[in-house]
Amino acid sequence: MTSDITWHNQIFQGDACTTLQHLPDSSIDLIVTSPPYADQRKNTYGGVHPDEYAAWFMPIAAELHRVLKPTGSFVLNIKERVVAGERHTYVLELILELKKQGWLWTEEYMWHKRNSFPGKWSNRFRDAWERCLHFTKERQFKMNQDAVRVPVGDWAESRLKNLSKTDKRRDESKVGSGFGKNISNWVGRDLVYPTNVIHLATECGNRNHSAAFPIGLPEWFIKLFSSPGDVVLDPFMGSGTTAIAAHRLGRYYVGTELKLEYIEVAQQRLNAEKTDISPLFEEIHGS
Amino acid sequence: MTSDITWHNQIFQGDACTTLQHLPDSSIDLIVTSPPYADQRKNTYGGVHPDEYAAWFMPIAAELHRVLKPTGSFVLNIKERVVAGERHTYVLELILELKKQGWLWTEEYMWHKRNSFPGKWSNRFRDAWERCLHFTKERQFKMNQDAVRVPVGDWAESRLKNLSKTDKRRDESKVGSGFGKNISNWVGRDLVYPTNVIHLATECGNRNHSAAFPIGLPEWFIKLFSSPGDVVLDPFMGSGTTAIAAHRLGRYYVGTELKLEYIEVAQQRLNAEKTDISPLFEEIHGS
DNA sequence: GTTCCGCATGAATCGATAG
DNA sequence: ACTATCGATTCATGCGGAA
């Protein structure tokens, strides 16, 4: 997939605040990112102190707001860490600050990590979920719900087997509830809309890179909040999982990353994607 | 189960701020409650405006802090509603205010509602999770982790057979805490500790009462954060689900409720518990 | 007695219409 | 303009009656 626009499928090295200035206003359809958690990657990123996290993030968020299209979405995968035995509040403060900046806190999706990090503590269990905060600029935004439908629950099998009996009766008699009125519409439908809880296992077997999140996560949001040919931005690209997901799904990617080591890993992974014809790649781009 | 202390197993009628004054300092081991959500039950309760929710809650929280033992826990089941197309921030503000009041925001458990309310909208999916905020007074508190262990092999065996098709994306309905299962089935199985994600369906089939949350939810926290003979308080008792769970598990309950209708329902349900010997009751109290 | 199947019912939200 | 009410939409669950 190529484009005449020079910053399509580009990776910029530097801090997000600076590099994002290369992008024009309202040029991005979707932002999906998992920023460095507060004090979590001290060795690689220098670490942001939890108390300063929201203040550190806001200038970047201002740039993100500028480059995002009015119908675009900003998905922020984040989870507060434990400080002195309790959950720190920097994510809560970040949400409040982003709202002051003009963002709408449209929804909070829940990523349920089916295989959470092992460990045992006396005052808490293993942390098996993270927030995927969904911000938008407007109440109306692009959302392709059909792209992420999931197989229907078991109840449908038994329900739809002997459909003819009850549904004929329903049409003749009056049913007050309004429920089940359109059961006949469900014939042949095996897909239903998902909820705001996303069940995905973390990818733990990767040796080349420490993927912050499984590729299924950006894939889900990219399918949901963008269309083929759109531009997906990750201002904290890391090893490039969001970019790879965007490329596989026929979107352009733009990435920003501070560390050269990460950029090299990301570029290698993206090159491998473009040469290796994976089944999924072929399915999207082929024929 | 009887006690010499007069306010054990009592229900107080009135607003929580007033009725809690009947209780002495540091007399409660655990608080589990699900307060009326902002503007949600306007017809039954008065309805608190979202913008005023935190301010409304704080005086009650002050009383809760007074009556709770230093090693006790306060579990708050709550979820923000959508206002003008976005999530309102009153829960975030409530957390920040509670911390100012001296509470430690120790953890946020996630209740995954397997059967969420139906509906379809252009800008969001069905809401399938609620927060169970865990506050404590001290960093050291009572936690009986062994009481809520779950069998490890339960879901793995059955699920791994036909995993390929649907289960990658579909929610793992069988995974997780294993609430409401017969403990005798667990004999001989390896037990593991759960995570901070709780999988439970809402109880919607009851016509006698509209249970705010399934009894498995308070049961889980009561097992986890209290011991037999302890005192469990619900300042927004509603139809008494928390009290019933406490009684079944051999704890004393204390309840507060504004509406007389609800108190009557709760008292009826509790009386039925005490006369009817349910299998679960027998399992705990019998032999 | 089991198993199967039908049914009512939810801490909901949006957009349009009415006052 | 701004608020209040109403209809439309949707899917998993437990219960009770039937096979």
Coordinates of N, CA, C and O in Angstrom, one line a residue, chain A residues 91-237:
Chain A
V91 N -4.4 8.4 36.3 CA -5.3 8.2 35.2 C -6.6 9.0 35.4 O -7.1 9.6 34.4
L92 N -7.1 9.0 36.6 CA -8.3 9.8 36.8 C -8.1 11.3 36.5 O -8.9 12.0 35.9
E93 N -6.9 11.8 37.0 CA -6.6 13.2 36.8 C -6.4 13.5 35.3 O -6.8 14.5 34.8
L94 N -5.8 12.5 34.6 CA -5.6 12.6 33.2 C -7.0 12.8 32.4 O -7.1 13.6 31.5
I95 N -7.9 12.0 32.8 CA -9.2 12.0 32.2 C -9.8 13.4 32.4 O -10.4 14.1 31.4
L96 N -9.8 13.9 33.6 CA -10.4 15.2 33.9 C -9.6 16.3 33.1 O -10.3 17.3 32.6
E97 N -8.3 16.2 33.0 CA -7.6 17.2 32.3 C -7.9 17.2 30.8 O -8.0 18.2 30.1
L98 N -8.0 16.0 30.2 CA -8.3 15.9 28.8 C -9.7 16.5 28.5 O -9.9 17.1 27.5
K99 N -10.6 16.3 29.5 CA -11.9 16.9 29.2 C -11.8 18.4 29.2 O -12.4 19.1 28.4
K100 N -11.0 19.0 30.1 CA -10.8 20.4 30.1 C -10.2 20.9 28.8 O -10.4 22.0 28.4
Q101 N -9.4 20.0 28.2 CA -8.8 20.4 27.0 C -9.7 20.3 25.8 O -9.3 20.7 24.7
G102 N -10.9 19.8 26.0 CA -11.9 19.8 24.9 C -12.3 18.4 24.4 O -13.2 18.3 23.6
W103 N -11.6 17.4 24.9 CA -11.9 16.0 24.6 C -13.2 15.6 25.2 O -13.5 16.0 26.3
L104 N -14.0 14.8 24.5 CA -15.1 14.1 25.1 C -14.7 12.7 25.6 O -14.1 12.0 24.8
W105 N -15.0 12.4 26.8 CA -14.7 11.1 27.3 C -15.9 10.2 27.0 O -16.8 10.0 27.8
T106 N -15.9 9.7 25.7 CA -17.1 9.1 25.2 C -17.4 7.7 25.9 O -18.5 7.4 26.2
E107 N -16.3 6.9 26.1 CA -16.5 5.6 26.7 C -15.3 5.1 27.3 O -14.2 5.6 27.0
E108 N -15.4 4.1 28.2 CA -14.3 3.4 28.7 C -14.4 2.0 28.4 O -15.3 1.3 29.0
Y109 N -13.7 1.5 27.5 CA -13.7 0.0 27.2 C -12.8 -0.7 28.1 O -11.8 -0.1 28.7
M110 N -13.1 -1.9 28.4 CA -12.3 -2.7 29.3 C -11.6 -3.8 28.6 O -12.2 -4.6 27.9
W111 N -10.3 -3.8 28.7 CA -9.5 -5.0 28.2 C -9.3 -6.0 29.3 O -8.6 -5.7 30.3
H112 N -10.0 -7.1 29.2 CA -9.8 -8.2 30.1 C -8.7 -9.1 29.7 O -8.8 -9.8 28.6
K113 N -7.6 -9.0 30.4 CA -6.4 -9.8 30.1 C -6.6 -11.3 30.6 O -6.6 -11.5 31.8
R114 N -6.9 -12.2 29.7 CA -7.2 -13.5 30.1 C -6.0 -14.2 30.8 O -6.2 -15.0 31.7
N115 N -4.8 -13.9 30.3 CA -3.7 -14.5 31.1 C -2.9 -13.3 31.7 O -2.1 -12.7 31.0
S116 N -3.2 -13.0 32.9 CA -2.6 -11.8 33.5 C -1.3 -12.2 34.1 O -0.9 -13.4 34.2
F117 N -0.5 -11.2 34.4 CA 0.8 -11.4 34.9 C 0.8 -12.2 36.2 O 0.0 -11.9 37.1
P118 N 1.6 -13.2 36.3 CA 1.6 -14.0 37.5 C 2.1 -13.3 38.7 O 2.9 -12.3 38.6
G119 N 1.8 -13.8 39.9 CA 2.3 -13.2 41.1 C 1.3 -13.3 42.2 O 0.2 -13.7 42.0
K120 N 1.8 -13.0 43.4 CA 0.9 -13.1 44.6 C 1.3 -12.1 45.6 O 2.5 -11.9 45.9
W121 N 0.3 -11.4 46.0 CA 0.5 -10.3 47.0 C -0.5 -10.5 48.2 O -1.5 -11.1 48.0
S122 N -0.2 -9.9 49.3 CA -1.0 -10.1 50.5 C -2.3 -9.3 50.4 O -3.3 -9.6 51.1
N123 N -2.2 -8.2 49.7 CA -3.4 -7.3 49.7 C -4.1 -7.1 48.4 O -5.0 -6.2 48.3
R124 N -3.7 -7.8 47.4 CA -4.5 -7.7 46.1 C -4.2 -9.0 45.3 O -3.3 -9.7 45.5
F125 N -5.1 -9.2 44.3 CA -5.0 -10.3 43.4 C -4.3 -9.8 42.1 O -4.0 -8.6 42.0
R126 N -4.0 -10.7 41.2 CA -3.4 -10.3 40.0 C -4.3 -9.4 39.2 O -5.5 -9.5 39.2
D127 N -3.6 -8.4 38.6 CA -4.4 -7.4 37.8 C -4.6 -8.0 36.4 O -3.7 -8.2 35.7
A128 N -5.9 -8.1 36.1 CA -6.3 -8.8 34.9 C -7.1 -7.9 33.9 O -7.7 -8.4 33.0
W129 N -7.0 -6.6 34.2 CA -7.7 -5.7 33.2 C -7.0 -4.4 33.1 O -6.3 -3.9 34.0
E130 N -7.2 -3.8 31.9 CA -6.7 -2.4 31.7 C -7.8 -1.6 31.0 O -8.7 -2.1 30.4
R131 N -7.6 -0.3 31.2 CA -8.6 0.6 30.6 C -8.2 0.9 29.1 O -7.0 1.0 28.8
C132 N -9.2 1.0 28.3 CA -9.0 1.6 26.9 C -10.0 2.7 26.8 O -11.2 2.6 26.5
L133 N -9.5 3.9 27.2 CA -10.3 5.1 27.2 C -10.5 5.6 25.8 O -9.6 5.7 25.0
H134 N -11.8 5.9 25.5 CA -12.2 6.3 24.2 C -12.6 7.8 24.2 O -13.6 8.1 24.8
F135 N -11.7 8.6 23.6 CA -12.0 10.1 23.5 C -12.3 10.5 22.1 O -11.8 9.9 21.2
T136 N -13.2 11.4 22.0 CA -13.5 12.0 20.6 C -13.6 13.5 20.7 O -13.6 14.1 21.8
K137 N -13.6 14.1 19.5 CA -13.7 15.5 19.5 C -15.2 16.0 19.4 O -15.5 17.1 19.8
E138 N -16.0 15.1 18.8 CA -17.4 15.5 18.6 C -18.3 14.3 19.1 O -17.8 13.2 19.2
R139 N -19.6 14.6 19.3 CA -20.5 13.5 19.7 C -20.7 12.6 18.5 O -21.0 11.4 18.7
Q140 N -20.6 13.1 17.3 CA -20.7 12.2 16.1 C -19.3 11.9 15.6 O -18.6 12.8 15.3
F141 N -19.1 10.6 15.5 CA -17.8 10.2 15.0 C -17.9 8.9 14.2 O -19.0 8.3 14.2
K142 N -16.9 8.5 13.5 CA -16.9 7.3 12.7 C -16.9 6.0 13.6 O -16.0 5.9 14.4
M143 N -17.8 5.1 13.4 CA -17.8 3.9 14.1 C -18.5 2.8 13.2 O -19.6 2.9 12.8
N144 N -17.7 1.8 12.9 CA -18.1 0.7 12.0 C -18.4 -0.5 12.9 O -17.6 -1.4 13.0
Q145 N -19.6 -0.5 13.5 CA -19.9 -1.6 14.4 C -19.9 -2.9 13.8 O -19.6 -3.9 14.4
D146 N -20.4 -3.0 12.6 CA -20.5 -4.3 11.9 C -19.1 -5.0 11.8 O -19.1 -6.2 11.7
A147 N -18.1 -4.2 11.8 CA -16.7 -4.8 11.5 C -16.2 -5.7 12.7 O -15.3 -6.4 12.5
V148 N -16.8 -5.5 13.8 CA -16.3 -6.3 15.0 C -17.4 -7.2 15.6 O -17.3 -7.5 16.8
R149 N -18.4 -7.6 14.8 CA -19.4 -8.4 15.4 C -18.8 -9.8 15.8 O -17.8 -10.2 15.2
V150 N -19.4 -10.4 16.7 CA -18.9 -11.7 17.2 C -20.0 -12.8 17.1 O -21.1 -12.4 17.0
P151 N -19.6 -14.0 17.2 CA -20.5 -15.1 17.1 C -21.6 -15.0 18.2 O -21.3 -14.6 19.3
V152 N -22.8 -15.4 17.8 CA -23.9 -15.2 18.8 C -23.7 -16.3 19.9 O -23.0 -17.3 19.7
G153 N -24.3 -16.0 21.0 CA -24.3 -16.9 22.1 C -25.0 -18.2 21.9 O -25.7 -18.4 20.9
D154 N -24.8 -19.2 22.8 CA -25.3 -20.5 22.6 C -26.9 -20.5 22.6 O -27.5 -21.4 22.0
W155 N -27.4 -19.5 23.2 CA -28.9 -19.5 23.3 C -29.5 -19.5 22.0 O -30.6 -20.0 21.8
A156 N -28.9 -18.9 21.0 CA -29.5 -18.8 19.7 C -29.7 -20.1 19.0 O -30.7 -20.3 18.3
E157 N -28.8 -21.0 19.2 CA -28.9 -22.3 18.6 C -30.3 -22.9 18.9 O -31.1 -23.3 18.0
S158 N -30.6 -23.0 20.2 CA -31.8 -23.7 20.6 C -33.0 -22.8 20.2 O -34.1 -23.3 19.9
R159 N -32.7 -21.5 20.3 CA -33.8 -20.6 20.1 C -34.3 -20.6 18.6 O -35.5 -20.6 18.3
L160 N -33.4 -20.6 17.7 CA -33.7 -20.4 16.3 C -34.1 -21.8 15.6 O -34.5 -21.8 14.5
K161 N -34.0 -22.8 16.4 CA -34.3 -24.1 15.8 C -35.7 -24.2 15.4 O -36.1 -24.4 14.2
N162 N -36.6 -24.1 16.4 CA -38.0 -24.2 16.1 C -38.6 -22.8 16.1 O -39.4 -22.4 16.9
L163 N -38.2 -22.0 15.1 CA -38.6 -20.6 15.1 C -40.0 -20.5 14.6 O -40.8 -19.6 15.1
S164 N -40.4 -21.3 13.7 CA -41.7 -21.1 13.0 C -42.9 -21.1 14.0 O -43.8 -20.3 13.8
K165 N -42.8 -21.9 15.0 CA -43.9 -22.0 15.9 C -44.3 -20.7 16.6 O -45.3 -20.1 16.4
T166 N -43.3 -20.3 17.4 CA -43.6 -19.2 18.2 C -43.8 -17.8 17.5 O -44.6 -17.0 17.8
D167 N -43.0 -17.7 16.5 CA -42.9 -16.3 15.9 C -44.2 -16.1 15.0 O -44.6 -14.9 14.9
K168 N -44.8 -17.1 14.5 CA -46.0 -16.9 13.8 C -47.1 -16.5 14.9 O -47.8 -15.5 14.6
R169 N -47.0 -17.2 16.0 CA -48.0 -16.8 17.0 C -47.8 -15.4 17.5 O -48.7 -14.7 17.8
R170 N -46.5 -15.0 17.6 CA -46.2 -13.7 18.1 C -46.8 -12.6 17.2 O -47.3 -11.6 17.7
D171 N -46.7 -12.8 16.0 CA -47.2 -11.8 15.1 C -48.7 -11.7 15.2 O -49.2 -10.6 15.0
E172 N -49.3 -12.8 15.4 CA -50.8 -12.7 15.5 C -51.2 -12.1 16.8 O -52.1 -11.2 16.8
S173 N -50.6 -12.5 17.9 CA -51.0 -12.0 19.2 C -50.2 -10.7 19.5 O -49.2 -10.4 18.9
K174 N -50.8 -10.0 20.4 CA -50.1 -8.8 20.8 C -49.1 -9.1 21.9 O -49.5 -9.7 22.9
V175 N -47.9 -8.6 21.8 CA -46.9 -8.8 22.8 C -46.5 -7.4 23.3 O -46.1 -6.5 22.5
G176 N -46.7 -7.1 24.5 CA -46.5 -5.8 25.0 C -45.1 -5.4 25.2 O -44.7 -4.2 25.0
S177 N -44.2 -6.4 25.4 CA -42.9 -6.0 25.9 C -42.1 -5.3 24.8 O -41.1 -4.6 25.0
G178 N -42.4 -5.6 23.5 CA -41.6 -5.1 22.5 C -40.3 -5.9 22.2 O -39.7 -5.8 21.2
F179 N -40.1 -6.8 23.2 CA -38.9 -7.7 23.0 C -39.3 -8.9 22.2 O -40.4 -9.4 22.2
G180 N -38.4 -9.4 21.4 CA -38.6 -10.6 20.6 C -39.6 -10.3 19.5 O -40.0 -11.2 18.8
K181 N -40.0 -9.1 19.3 CA -40.9 -8.8 18.3 C -40.3 -9.1 16.9 O -41.0 -9.6 16.0
N182 N -39.1 -8.8 16.7 CA -38.4 -9.0 15.4 C -37.5 -10.2 15.4 O -36.5 -10.2 14.7
I183 N -38.0 -11.2 16.1 CA -37.2 -12.4 16.1 C -36.9 -13.0 14.7 O -35.8 -13.5 14.4
S184 N -37.9 -12.8 13.9 CA -37.7 -13.3 12.5 C -36.6 -12.7 11.8 O -36.0 -13.2 10.9
N185 N -36.2 -11.5 12.2 CA -35.1 -10.8 11.6 C -33.8 -11.5 11.9 O -32.8 -11.3 11.3
W186 N -33.8 -12.3 13.0 CA -32.5 -12.9 13.5 C -32.3 -14.2 12.7 O -31.2 -14.8 13.0
V187 N -33.2 -14.6 11.9 CA -33.0 -15.9 11.2 C -31.7 -15.8 10.4 O -31.5 -14.8 9.6
G188 N -30.8 -16.8 10.5 CA -29.6 -16.8 9.7 C -28.5 -15.9 10.2 O -27.4 -15.9 9.8
R189 N -28.9 -15.1 11.2 CA -27.8 -14.2 11.8 C -27.0 -15.0 12.8 O -27.6 -15.5 13.8
D190 N -25.8 -15.1 12.6 CA -24.9 -15.7 13.6 C -24.0 -14.8 14.2 O -23.1 -15.2 15.0
L191 N -24.1 -13.5 13.9 CA -23.2 -12.5 14.5 C -24.0 -11.5 15.3 O -25.0 -11.0 14.9
V192 N -23.5 -11.1 16.5 CA -24.1 -10.1 17.3 C -23.1 -9.0 17.6 O -21.9 -9.3 17.4
Y193 N -23.5 -7.9 18.1 CA -22.6 -6.8 18.4 C -22.0 -7.2 19.8 O -22.6 -7.7 20.7
P194 N -20.7 -6.8 19.9 CA -20.0 -7.1 21.2 C -20.4 -6.1 22.3 O -21.2 -5.2 22.0
T195 N -19.8 -6.2 23.4 CA -20.0 -5.3 24.5 C -18.8 -4.4 24.6 O -17.9 -4.5 23.7
N196 N -18.7 -3.6 25.6 CA -17.5 -2.8 25.8 C -16.4 -3.5 26.7 O -15.5 -2.9 27.2
V197 N -16.5 -4.8 26.8 CA -15.5 -5.6 27.4 C -14.8 -6.5 26.4 O -15.5 -7.2 25.6
I198 N -13.5 -6.4 26.3 CA -12.7 -7.0 25.2 C -11.9 -8.1 25.9 O -11.1 -7.8 26.8
H199 N -12.1 -9.4 25.5 CA -11.4 -10.5 26.1 C -10.2 -10.9 25.2 O -10.5 -11.3 24.1
L200 N -9.0 -10.6 25.6 CA -7.9 -10.9 24.8 C -6.7 -11.4 25.7 O -6.5 -10.8 26.8
A201 N -6.0 -12.4 25.3 CA -4.8 -12.8 26.1 C -3.7 -11.9 25.7 O -3.6 -11.4 24.5
T202 N -2.8 -11.7 26.6 CA -1.6 -10.9 26.3 C -0.6 -11.8 25.5 O -0.7 -13.1 25.7
E203 N 0.2 -11.2 24.7 CA 1.2 -12.0 24.0 C 2.4 -12.1 24.8 O 3.1 -11.1 25.1
C204 N 2.8 -13.3 25.2 CA 3.9 -13.4 26.1 C 5.1 -14.1 25.5 O 6.2 -14.1 26.0
G205 N 4.9 -14.7 24.3 CA 5.9 -15.5 23.8 C 6.9 -14.8 22.9 O 7.7 -15.5 22.3
N206 N 6.7 -13.5 22.7 CA 7.6 -12.8 21.8 C 9.0 -12.6 22.4 O 9.1 -12.0 23.4
R207 N 10.0 -13.0 21.6 CA 11.3 -12.7 22.2 C 12.0 -11.5 21.5 O 12.8 -10.8 22.1
N208 N 11.6 -11.1 20.3 CA 12.2 -10.0 19.6 C 11.8 -8.7 20.3 O 12.6 -7.7 20.3
H209 N 10.6 -8.6 20.7 CA 10.2 -7.3 21.3 C 9.3 -7.5 22.5 O 8.6 -8.6 22.6
S210 N 9.2 -6.6 23.3 CA 8.3 -6.7 24.4 C 7.0 -5.9 24.1 O 6.9 -4.7 24.3
A211 N 6.1 -6.6 23.5 CA 4.9 -6.0 23.0 C 4.1 -5.5 24.2 O 3.8 -6.2 25.1
A212 N 3.7 -4.2 24.2 CA 2.9 -3.7 25.3 C 1.6 -4.3 25.3 O 1.0 -4.6 26.4
F213 N 1.0 -4.5 24.1 CA -0.3 -5.1 24.1 C -0.4 -6.0 22.9 O 0.3 -5.9 22.0
P214 N -1.4 -7.0 23.0 CA -1.5 -7.9 21.9 C -2.0 -7.2 20.6 O -2.8 -6.3 20.7
I215 N -1.7 -7.7 19.5 CA -2.1 -7.0 18.3 C -3.6 -7.0 18.1 O -4.1 -6.2 17.4
G216 N -4.2 -8.0 18.7 CA -5.7 -8.0 18.6 C -6.4 -6.8 19.1 O -7.5 -6.4 18.7
L217 N -5.7 -6.1 20.1 CA -6.3 -5.0 20.7 C -6.4 -3.8 19.7 O -7.5 -3.3 19.4
P218 N -5.2 -3.3 19.2 CA -5.3 -2.3 18.1 C -6.2 -2.7 16.9 O -6.9 -1.9 16.4
E219 N -6.1 -4.0 16.6 CA -6.9 -4.4 15.4 C -8.4 -4.2 15.7 O -9.1 -3.7 14.8
W220 N -8.8 -4.5 16.9 CA -10.2 -4.3 17.2 C -10.6 -2.9 17.0 O -11.6 -2.5 16.4
F221 N -9.8 -2.0 17.6 CA -10.2 -0.6 17.5 C -10.0 0.0 16.1 O -10.8 0.9 15.7
I222 N -9.1 -0.5 15.4 CA -8.8 0.0 14.0 C -10.0 -0.4 13.2 O -10.5 0.4 12.4
K223 N -10.4 -1.6 13.3 CA -11.6 -2.0 12.5 C -12.9 -1.2 12.9 O -13.7 -0.9 12.1
L224 N -13.0 -0.9 14.2 CA -14.2 -0.3 14.7 C -14.2 1.2 14.4 O -15.3 1.7 14.1
F225 N -13.1 1.9 14.5 CA -13.1 3.4 14.4 C -12.4 3.9 13.1 O -12.1 5.1 13.1
S226 N -12.1 3.1 12.2 CA -11.6 3.6 10.9 C -12.0 2.7 9.8 O -12.5 1.6 10.0
S227 N -11.7 3.2 8.6 CA -12.0 2.4 7.3 C -10.7 2.2 6.6 O -9.7 2.9 6.8
P228 N -10.7 1.2 5.6 CA -9.5 1.0 4.8 C -9.2 2.3 4.1 O -10.0 3.1 3.6
G229 N -7.8 2.6 4.1 CA -7.4 3.8 3.5 C -7.2 5.0 4.4 O -6.7 6.0 4.1
D230 N -7.8 4.8 5.6 CA -7.6 5.8 6.7 C -6.2 5.8 7.2 O -5.4 5.0 6.9
V231 N -5.9 6.8 8.1 CA -4.6 7.0 8.6 C -4.7 6.8 10.2 O -5.5 7.4 10.8
V232 N -3.9 5.9 10.7 CA -3.8 5.5 12.1 C -2.5 6.0 12.7 O -1.5 5.7 12.2
L233 N -2.6 6.7 13.8 CA -1.4 7.3 14.4 C -1.2 6.6 15.8 O -2.1 6.4 16.5
D234 N 0.1 6.3 16.0 CA 0.5 5.9 17.4 C 1.7 6.7 17.8 O 2.8 6.6 17.4
P235 N 1.4 7.7 18.7 CA 2.5 8.6 19.2 C 3.5 8.0 20.1 O 4.5 8.6 20.4
F236 N 3.2 6.8 20.6 CA 4.2 6.0 21.5 C 4.3 4.7 20.9 O 3.7 3.7 21.4
M237 N 5.0 4.6 19.8 CA 4.8 3.4 18.9 C 5.5 2.2 19.5 O 5.1 1.1 19.2

